[in-house]
Coordinates of N, CA and C in Angstrom, one line a residue:
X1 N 0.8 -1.2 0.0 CA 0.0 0.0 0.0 C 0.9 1.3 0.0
X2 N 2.0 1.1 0.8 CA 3.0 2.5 1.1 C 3.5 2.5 -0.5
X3 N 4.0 1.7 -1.3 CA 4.7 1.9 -2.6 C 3.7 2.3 -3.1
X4 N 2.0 2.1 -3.7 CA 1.1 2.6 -4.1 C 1.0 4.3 -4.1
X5 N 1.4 4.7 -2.8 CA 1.0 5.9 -2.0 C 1.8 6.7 -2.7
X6 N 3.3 6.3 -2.3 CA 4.4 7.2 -2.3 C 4.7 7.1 -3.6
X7 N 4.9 6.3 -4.8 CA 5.5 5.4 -6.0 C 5.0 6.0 -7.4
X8 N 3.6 5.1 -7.6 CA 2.9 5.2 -8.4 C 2.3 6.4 -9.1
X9 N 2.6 6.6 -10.5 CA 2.5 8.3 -11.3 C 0.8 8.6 -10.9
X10 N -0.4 7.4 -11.5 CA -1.5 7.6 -11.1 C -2.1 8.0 -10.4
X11 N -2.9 9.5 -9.9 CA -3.0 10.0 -8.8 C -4.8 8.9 -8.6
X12 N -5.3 8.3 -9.4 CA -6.3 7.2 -9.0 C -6.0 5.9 -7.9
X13 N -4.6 5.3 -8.4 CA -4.2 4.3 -7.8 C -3.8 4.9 -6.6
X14 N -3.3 6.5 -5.9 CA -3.2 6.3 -5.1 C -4.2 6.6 -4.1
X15 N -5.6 6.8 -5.1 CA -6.4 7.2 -3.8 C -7.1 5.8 -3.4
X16 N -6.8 4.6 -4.8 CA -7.3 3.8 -4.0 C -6.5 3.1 -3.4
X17 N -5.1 3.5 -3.4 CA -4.6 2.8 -1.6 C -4.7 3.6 -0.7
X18 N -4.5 4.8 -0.9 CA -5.4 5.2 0.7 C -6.4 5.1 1.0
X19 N -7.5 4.8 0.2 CA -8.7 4.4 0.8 C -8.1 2.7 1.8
X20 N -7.7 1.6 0.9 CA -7.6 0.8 1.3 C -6.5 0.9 2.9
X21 N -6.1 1.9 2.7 CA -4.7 2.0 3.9 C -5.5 2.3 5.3
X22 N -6.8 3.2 4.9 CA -7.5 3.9 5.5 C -8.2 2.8 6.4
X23 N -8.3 2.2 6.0 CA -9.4 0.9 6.5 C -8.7 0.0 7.3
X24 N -7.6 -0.2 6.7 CA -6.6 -1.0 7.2 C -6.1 -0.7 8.4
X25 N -5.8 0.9 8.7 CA -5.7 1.4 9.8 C -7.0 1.5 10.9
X26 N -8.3 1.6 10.5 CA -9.0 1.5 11.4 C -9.2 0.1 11.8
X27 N -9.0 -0.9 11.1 CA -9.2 -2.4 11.6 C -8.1 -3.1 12.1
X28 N -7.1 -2.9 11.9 CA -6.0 -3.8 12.4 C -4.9 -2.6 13.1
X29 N -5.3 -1.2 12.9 CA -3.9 -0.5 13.6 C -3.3 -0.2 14.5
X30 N -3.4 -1.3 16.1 CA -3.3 -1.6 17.4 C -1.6 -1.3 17.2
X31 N -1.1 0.0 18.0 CA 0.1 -0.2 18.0 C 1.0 -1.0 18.4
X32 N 0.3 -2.0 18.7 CA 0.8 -2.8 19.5 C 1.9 -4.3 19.0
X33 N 0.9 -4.0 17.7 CA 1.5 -5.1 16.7 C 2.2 -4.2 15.8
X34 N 2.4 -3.3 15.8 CA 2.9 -2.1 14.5 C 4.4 -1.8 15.1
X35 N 5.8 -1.9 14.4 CA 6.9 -1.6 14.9 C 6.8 -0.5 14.7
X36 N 8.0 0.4 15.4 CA 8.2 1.8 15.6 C 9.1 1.9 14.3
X37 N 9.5 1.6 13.3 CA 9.8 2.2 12.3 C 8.8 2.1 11.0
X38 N 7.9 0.9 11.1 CA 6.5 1.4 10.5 C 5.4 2.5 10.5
X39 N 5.5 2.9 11.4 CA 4.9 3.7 12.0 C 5.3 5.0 11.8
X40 N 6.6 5.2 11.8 CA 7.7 6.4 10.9 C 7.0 6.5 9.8
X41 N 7.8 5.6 8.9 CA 7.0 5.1 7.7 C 5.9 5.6 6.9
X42 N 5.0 5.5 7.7 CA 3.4 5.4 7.4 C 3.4 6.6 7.4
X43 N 3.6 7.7 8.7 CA 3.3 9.1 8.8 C 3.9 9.7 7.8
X44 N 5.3 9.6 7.7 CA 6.5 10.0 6.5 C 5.6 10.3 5.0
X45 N 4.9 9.0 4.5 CA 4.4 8.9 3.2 C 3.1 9.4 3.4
X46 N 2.7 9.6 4.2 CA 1.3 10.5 3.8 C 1.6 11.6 4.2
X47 N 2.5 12.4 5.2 CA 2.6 13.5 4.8 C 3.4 14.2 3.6
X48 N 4.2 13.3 3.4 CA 4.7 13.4 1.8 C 3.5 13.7 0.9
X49 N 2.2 12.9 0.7 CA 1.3 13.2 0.1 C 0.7 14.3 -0.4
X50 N 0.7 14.7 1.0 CA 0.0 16.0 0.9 C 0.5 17.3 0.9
X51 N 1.5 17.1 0.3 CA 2.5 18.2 -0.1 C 2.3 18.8 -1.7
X52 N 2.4 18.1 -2.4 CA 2.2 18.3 -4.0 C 0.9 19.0 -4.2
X53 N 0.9 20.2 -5.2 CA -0.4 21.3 -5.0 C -1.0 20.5 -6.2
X54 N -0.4 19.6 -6.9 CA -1.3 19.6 -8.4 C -2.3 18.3 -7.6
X55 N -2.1 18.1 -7.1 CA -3.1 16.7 -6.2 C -4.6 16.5 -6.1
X56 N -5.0 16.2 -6.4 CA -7.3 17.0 -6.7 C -7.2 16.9 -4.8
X57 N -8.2 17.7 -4.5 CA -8.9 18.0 -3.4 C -9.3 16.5 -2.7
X58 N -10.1 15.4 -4.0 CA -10.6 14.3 -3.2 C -9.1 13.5 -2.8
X59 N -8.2 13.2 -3.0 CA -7.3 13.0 -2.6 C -6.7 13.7 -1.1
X60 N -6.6 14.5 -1.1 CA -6.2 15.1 -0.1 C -7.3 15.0 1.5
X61 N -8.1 14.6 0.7 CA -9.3 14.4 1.9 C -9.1 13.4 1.9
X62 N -9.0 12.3 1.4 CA -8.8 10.7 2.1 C -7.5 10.5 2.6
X63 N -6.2 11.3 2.3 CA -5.1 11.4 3.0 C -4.7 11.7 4.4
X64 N -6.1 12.6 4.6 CA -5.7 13.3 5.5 C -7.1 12.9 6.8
X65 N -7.9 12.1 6.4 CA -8.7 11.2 7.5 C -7.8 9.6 7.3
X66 N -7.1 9.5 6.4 CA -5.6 8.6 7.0 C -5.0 8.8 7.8
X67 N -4.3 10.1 8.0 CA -3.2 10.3 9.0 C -4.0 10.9 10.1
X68 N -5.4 10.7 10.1 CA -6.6 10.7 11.5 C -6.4 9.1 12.2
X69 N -6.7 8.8 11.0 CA -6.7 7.1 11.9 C -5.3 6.8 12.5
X70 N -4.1 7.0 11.4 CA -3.2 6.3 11.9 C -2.8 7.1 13.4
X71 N -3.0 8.5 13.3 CA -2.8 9.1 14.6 C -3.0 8.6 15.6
X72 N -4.2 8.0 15.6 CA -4.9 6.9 16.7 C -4.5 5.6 17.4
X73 N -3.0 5.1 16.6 CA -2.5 4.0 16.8 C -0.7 4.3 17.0
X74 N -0.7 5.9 16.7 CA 0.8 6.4 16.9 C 1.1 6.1 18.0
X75 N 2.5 5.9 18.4 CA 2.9 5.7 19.5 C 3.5 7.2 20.3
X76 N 3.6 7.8 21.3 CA 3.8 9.2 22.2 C 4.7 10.1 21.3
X77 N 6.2 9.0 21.2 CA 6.6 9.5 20.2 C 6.4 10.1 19.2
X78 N 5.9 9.2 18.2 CA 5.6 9.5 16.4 C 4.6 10.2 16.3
X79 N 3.6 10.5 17.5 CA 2.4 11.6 17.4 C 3.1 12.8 17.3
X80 N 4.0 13.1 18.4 CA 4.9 14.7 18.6 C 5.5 14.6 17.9
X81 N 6.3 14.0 16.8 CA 6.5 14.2 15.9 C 5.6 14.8 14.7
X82 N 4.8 14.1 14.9 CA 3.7 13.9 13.7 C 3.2 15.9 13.9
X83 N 3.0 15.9 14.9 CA 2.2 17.1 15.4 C 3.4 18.5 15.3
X84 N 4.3 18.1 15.3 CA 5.7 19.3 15.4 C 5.5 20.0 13.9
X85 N 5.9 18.5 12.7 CA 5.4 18.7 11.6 C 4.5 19.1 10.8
X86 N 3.4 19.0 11.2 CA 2.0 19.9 10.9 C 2.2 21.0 11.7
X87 N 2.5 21.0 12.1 CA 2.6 23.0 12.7 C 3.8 24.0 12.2
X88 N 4.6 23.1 11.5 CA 5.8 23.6 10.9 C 5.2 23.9 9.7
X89 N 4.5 23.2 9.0 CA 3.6 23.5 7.9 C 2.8 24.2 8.1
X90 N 2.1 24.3 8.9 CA 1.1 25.7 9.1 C 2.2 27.1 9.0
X91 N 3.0 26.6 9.9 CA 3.7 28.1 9.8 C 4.6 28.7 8.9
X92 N 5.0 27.9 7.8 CA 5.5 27.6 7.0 C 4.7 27.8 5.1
X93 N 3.8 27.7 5.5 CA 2.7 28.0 4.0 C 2.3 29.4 4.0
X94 N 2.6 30.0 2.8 CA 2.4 30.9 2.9 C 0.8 31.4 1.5
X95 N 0.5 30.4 1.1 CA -0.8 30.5 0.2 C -1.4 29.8 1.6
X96 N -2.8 30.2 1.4 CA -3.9 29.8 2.2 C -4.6 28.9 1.8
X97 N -4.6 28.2 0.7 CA -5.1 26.6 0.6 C -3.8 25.8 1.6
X98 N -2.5 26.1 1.2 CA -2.1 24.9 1.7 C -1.8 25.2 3.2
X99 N -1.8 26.7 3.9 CA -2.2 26.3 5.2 C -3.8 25.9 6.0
X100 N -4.7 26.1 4.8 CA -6.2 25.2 4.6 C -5.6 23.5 5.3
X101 N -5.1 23.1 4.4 CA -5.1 21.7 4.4 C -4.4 20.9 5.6
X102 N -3.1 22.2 6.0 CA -2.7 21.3 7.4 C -3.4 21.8 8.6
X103 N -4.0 23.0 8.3 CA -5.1 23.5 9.8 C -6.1 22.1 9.4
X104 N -7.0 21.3 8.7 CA -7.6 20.3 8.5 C -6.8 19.4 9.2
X105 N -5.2 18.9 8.7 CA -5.3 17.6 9.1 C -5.2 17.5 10.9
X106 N -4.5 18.7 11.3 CA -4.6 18.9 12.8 C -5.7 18.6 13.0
X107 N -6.9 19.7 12.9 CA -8.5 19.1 13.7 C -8.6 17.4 13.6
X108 N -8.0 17.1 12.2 CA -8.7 15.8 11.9 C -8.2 14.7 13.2
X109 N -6.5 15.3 13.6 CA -5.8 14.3 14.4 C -6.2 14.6 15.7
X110 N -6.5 15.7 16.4 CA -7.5 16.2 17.4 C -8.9 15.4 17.4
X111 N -9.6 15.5 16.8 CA -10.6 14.2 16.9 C -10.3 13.0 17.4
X112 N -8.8 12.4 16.8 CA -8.6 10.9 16.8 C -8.1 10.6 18.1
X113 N -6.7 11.4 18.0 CA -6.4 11.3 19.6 C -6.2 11.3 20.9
X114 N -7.6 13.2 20.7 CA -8.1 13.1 22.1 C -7.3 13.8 22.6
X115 N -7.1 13.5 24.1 CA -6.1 14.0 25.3 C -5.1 14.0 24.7
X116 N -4.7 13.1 24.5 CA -3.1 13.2 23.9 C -2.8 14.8 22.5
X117 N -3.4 15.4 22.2 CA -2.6 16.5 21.8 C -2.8 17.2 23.0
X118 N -3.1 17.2 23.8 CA -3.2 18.3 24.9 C -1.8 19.1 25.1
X119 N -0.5 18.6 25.1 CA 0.3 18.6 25.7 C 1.0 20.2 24.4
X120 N 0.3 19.7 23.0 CA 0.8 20.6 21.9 C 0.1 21.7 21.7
X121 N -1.3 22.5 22.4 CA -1.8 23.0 22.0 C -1.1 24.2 23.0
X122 N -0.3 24.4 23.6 CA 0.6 25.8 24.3 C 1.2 26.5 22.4
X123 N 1.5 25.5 21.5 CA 1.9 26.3 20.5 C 0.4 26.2 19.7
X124 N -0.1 25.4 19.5 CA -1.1 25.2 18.1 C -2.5 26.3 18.4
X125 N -2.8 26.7 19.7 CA -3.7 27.5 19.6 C -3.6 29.0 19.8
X126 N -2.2 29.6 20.2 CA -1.8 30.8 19.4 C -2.2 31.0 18.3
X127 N -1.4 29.6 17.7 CA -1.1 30.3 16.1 C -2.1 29.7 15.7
X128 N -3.3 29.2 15.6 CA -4.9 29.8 15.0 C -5.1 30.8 15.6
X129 N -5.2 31.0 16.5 CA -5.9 32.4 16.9 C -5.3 33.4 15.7
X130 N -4.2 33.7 15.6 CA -3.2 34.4 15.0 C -3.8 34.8 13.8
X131 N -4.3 33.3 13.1 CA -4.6 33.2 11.5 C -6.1 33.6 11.7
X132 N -6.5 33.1 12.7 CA -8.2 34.1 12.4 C -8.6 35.3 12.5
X133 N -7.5 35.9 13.5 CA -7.3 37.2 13.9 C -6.9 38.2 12.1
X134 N -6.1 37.8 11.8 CA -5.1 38.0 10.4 C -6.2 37.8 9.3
X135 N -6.8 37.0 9.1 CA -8.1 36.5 8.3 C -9.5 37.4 8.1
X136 N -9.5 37.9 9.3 CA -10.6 39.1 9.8 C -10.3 40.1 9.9
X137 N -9.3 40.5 9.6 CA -8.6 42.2 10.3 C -9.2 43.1 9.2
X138 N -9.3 42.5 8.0 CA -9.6 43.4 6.6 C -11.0 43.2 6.7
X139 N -11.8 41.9 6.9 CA -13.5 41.5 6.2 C -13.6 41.5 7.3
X140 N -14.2 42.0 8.0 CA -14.5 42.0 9.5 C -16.2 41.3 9.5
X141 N -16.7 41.6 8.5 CA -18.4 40.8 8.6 C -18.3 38.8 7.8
X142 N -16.7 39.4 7.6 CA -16.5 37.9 6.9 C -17.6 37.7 5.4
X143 N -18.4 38.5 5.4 CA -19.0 38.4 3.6 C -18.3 38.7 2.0
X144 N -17.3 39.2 2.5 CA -16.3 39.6 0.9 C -16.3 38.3 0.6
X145 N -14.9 38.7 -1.0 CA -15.0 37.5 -1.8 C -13.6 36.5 -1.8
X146 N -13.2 36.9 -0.1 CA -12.2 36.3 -0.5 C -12.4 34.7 0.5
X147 N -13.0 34.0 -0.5 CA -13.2 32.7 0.2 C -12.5 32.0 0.6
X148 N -11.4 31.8 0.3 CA -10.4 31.6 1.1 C -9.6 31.6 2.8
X149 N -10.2 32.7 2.8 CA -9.8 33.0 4.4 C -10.8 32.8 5.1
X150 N -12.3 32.9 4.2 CA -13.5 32.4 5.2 C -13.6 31.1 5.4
X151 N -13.0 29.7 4.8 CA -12.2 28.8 4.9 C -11.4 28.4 5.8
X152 N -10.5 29.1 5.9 CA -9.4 29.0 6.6 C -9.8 29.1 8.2
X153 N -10.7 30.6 8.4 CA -11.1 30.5 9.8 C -11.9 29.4 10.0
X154 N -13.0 28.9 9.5 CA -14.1 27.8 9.4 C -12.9 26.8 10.2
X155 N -11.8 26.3 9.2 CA -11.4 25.4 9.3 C -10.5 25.5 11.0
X156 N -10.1 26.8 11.9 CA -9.9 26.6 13.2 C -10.5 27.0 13.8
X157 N -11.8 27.5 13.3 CA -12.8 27.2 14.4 C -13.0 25.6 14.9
X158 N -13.2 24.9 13.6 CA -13.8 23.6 13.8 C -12.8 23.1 15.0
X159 N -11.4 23.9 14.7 CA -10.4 22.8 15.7 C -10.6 23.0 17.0
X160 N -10.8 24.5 16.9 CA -11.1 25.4 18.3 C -11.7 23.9 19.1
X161 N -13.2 23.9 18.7 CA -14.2 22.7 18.6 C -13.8 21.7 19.5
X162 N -12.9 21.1 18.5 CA -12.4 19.8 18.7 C -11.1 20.1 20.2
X163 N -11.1 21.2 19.9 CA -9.6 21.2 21.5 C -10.5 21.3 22.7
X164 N -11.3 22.4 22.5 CA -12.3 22.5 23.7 C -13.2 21.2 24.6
X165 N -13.4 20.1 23.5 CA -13.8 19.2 24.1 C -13.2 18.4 24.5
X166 N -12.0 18.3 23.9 CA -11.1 17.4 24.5 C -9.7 17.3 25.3
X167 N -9.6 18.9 25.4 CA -8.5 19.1 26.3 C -9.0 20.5 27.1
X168 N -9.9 20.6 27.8 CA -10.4 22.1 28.5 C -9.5 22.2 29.1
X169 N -9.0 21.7 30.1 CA -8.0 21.9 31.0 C -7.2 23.1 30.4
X170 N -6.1 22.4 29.0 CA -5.0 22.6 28.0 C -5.2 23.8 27.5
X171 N -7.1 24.3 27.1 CA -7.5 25.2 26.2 C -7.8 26.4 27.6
X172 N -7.7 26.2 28.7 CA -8.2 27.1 30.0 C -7.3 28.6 29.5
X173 N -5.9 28.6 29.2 CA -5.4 29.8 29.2 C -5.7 30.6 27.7
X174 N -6.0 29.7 27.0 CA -6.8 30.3 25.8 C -8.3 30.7 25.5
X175 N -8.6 30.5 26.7 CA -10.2 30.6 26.3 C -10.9 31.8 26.5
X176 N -10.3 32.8 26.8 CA -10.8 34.7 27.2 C -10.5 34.6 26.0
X177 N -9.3 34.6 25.3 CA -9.2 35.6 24.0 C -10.1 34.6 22.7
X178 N -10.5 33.4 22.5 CA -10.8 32.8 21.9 C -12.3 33.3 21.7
X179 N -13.0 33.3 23.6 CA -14.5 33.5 23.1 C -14.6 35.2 22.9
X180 N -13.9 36.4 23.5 CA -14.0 37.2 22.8 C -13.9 37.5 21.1
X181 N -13.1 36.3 20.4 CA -13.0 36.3 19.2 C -14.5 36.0 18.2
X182 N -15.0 35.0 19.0 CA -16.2 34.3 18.7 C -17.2 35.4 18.6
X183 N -16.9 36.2 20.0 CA -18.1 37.3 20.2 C -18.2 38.3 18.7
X184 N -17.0 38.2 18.9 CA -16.7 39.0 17.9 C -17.1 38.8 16.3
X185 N -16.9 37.6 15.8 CA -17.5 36.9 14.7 C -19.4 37.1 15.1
X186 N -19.7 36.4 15.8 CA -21.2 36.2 15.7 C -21.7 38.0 15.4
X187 N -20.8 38.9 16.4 CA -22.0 40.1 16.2 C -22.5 41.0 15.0
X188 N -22.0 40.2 13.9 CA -22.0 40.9 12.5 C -23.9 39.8 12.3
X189 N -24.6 40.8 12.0 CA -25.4 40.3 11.4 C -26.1 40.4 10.0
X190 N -26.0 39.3 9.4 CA -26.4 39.9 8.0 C -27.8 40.4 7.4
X191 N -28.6 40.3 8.7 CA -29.9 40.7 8.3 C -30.3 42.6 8.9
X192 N -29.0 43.2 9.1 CA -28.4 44.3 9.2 C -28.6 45.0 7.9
X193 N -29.3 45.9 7.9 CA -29.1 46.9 7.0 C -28.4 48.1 7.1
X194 N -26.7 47.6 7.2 CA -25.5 48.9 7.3 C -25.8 49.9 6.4
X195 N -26.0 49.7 5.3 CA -25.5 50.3 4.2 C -27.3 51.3 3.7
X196 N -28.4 51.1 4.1 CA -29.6 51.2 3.9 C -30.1 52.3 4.4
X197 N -30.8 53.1 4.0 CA -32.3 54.3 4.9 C -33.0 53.3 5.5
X198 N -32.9 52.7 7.0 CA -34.0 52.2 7.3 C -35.6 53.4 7.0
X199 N -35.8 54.4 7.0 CA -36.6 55.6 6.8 C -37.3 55.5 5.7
X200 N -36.2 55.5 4.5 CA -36.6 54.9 2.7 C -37.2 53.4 3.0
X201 N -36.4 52.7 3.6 CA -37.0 51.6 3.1 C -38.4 51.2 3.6
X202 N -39.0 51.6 5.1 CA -40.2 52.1 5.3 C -41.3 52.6 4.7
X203 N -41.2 54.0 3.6 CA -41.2 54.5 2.8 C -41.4 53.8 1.5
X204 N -41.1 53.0 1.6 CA -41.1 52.3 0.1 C -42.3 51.3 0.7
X205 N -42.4 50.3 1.5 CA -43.1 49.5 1.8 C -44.8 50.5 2.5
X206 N -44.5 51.4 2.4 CA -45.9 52.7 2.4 C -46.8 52.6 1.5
X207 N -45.9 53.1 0.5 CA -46.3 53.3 -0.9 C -46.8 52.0 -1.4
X208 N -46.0 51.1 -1.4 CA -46.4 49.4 -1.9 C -47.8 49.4 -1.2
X209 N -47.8 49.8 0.1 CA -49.0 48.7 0.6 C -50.6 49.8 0.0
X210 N -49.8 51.2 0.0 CA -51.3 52.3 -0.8 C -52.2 51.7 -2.1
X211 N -50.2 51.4 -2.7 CA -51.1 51.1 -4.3 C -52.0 49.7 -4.0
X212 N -51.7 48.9 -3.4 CA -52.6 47.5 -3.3 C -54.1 48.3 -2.6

């Protein structure tokens, strides 16, 4: 399956071994039976994966609920590893799809393994905060057209999500500036008429209701 992944020119063949890899890890991936340089291995080639921009999108989503599952069977080690490396890549991308895709695979590995990123989130939830903060400084109602960055927060909010339920403790010194952030998002309302004569528009609905 790893020579499929890593090897093969076909970007088909390799989604169907990560799908198969995928499965593979959720049914047999007990670290128990997995050596510690398998396990290298495995992380190594899928985040190799998901490095190449010319890659379709469906690929990169089955890559990256792979390196969810396998997360789940990492050993203490190869997770902090795993986790050092996606945050190097966050900070390290400087287009906003491809820091899209490793803010994703983080949440994704936050789901999987729970308490155990607890220990990483003193760096990882700065630096979302950072990027939503940076994301919103310009679109402050988040309605422009740069979809991209409406993305990009979506996608640490979701993690926000996923840290809060599973490491409160971890998330305790982040969580003033986080839900002020939140407050701050929600109070844009789009059924706000900024830009409008509430007066005129009154006015108009006058007239409509005379002529009937």
């Amino acid at each position: 399956m790893l020579s499929g992944i890593t090897s093969h020119a076909s970007v088909e063949v390799k989604e169907e071994c990560t799908d198969v890899f995928h499965d593979f890890l959720k049914r047999f991936g007990d670290n128990r039976v997995m050596q510690w340089s398998d396990q290298e291995n495995m992380a190594n080639s899928l985040l190799n994966l998901l490095k190449p921009k010319q890659y379709k999108s469906s690929l990169r989503k089955k890559v990256i609920a792979c390196i969810g599952a396998l997360s789940s069977v990492l050993a203490d080690r190869q997770l902090d590893s795993l986790m050092r490396t996606l945050l190097s890549d966050v900070g390290a991308s400087t287009a906003k799809a491809e820091k899209q895709k490793y803010i994703q695979c983080i949440s994704t590995v936050s789901r999987n393994v729970g308490f155990r990123i607890g220990q990483h989130l003193k760096d990882i939830a700065p630096l979302f905060l950072q990027i939503v903060n940076q994301a919103t400084q310009e679109d402050v109602s988040m309605d422009g057209d740069n979809e991209k960055d409406h993305e990009v927060v979506e996608n640490c909010l979701n993690a926000f999500e996923s840290f809060v339920l599973r490491c409160s403790r971890e998330m305790n010194p982040h969580l003033e500036e986080l839900c002020n952030l939140i407050l701050f998002l929600i109070a844009y309302d789009p059924n706000f008429y900024n830009n409008v004569d509430l007066r005129e528009l009154e006015g108009q609905r006058r007239d409509e209701d005379e002529e009937r």
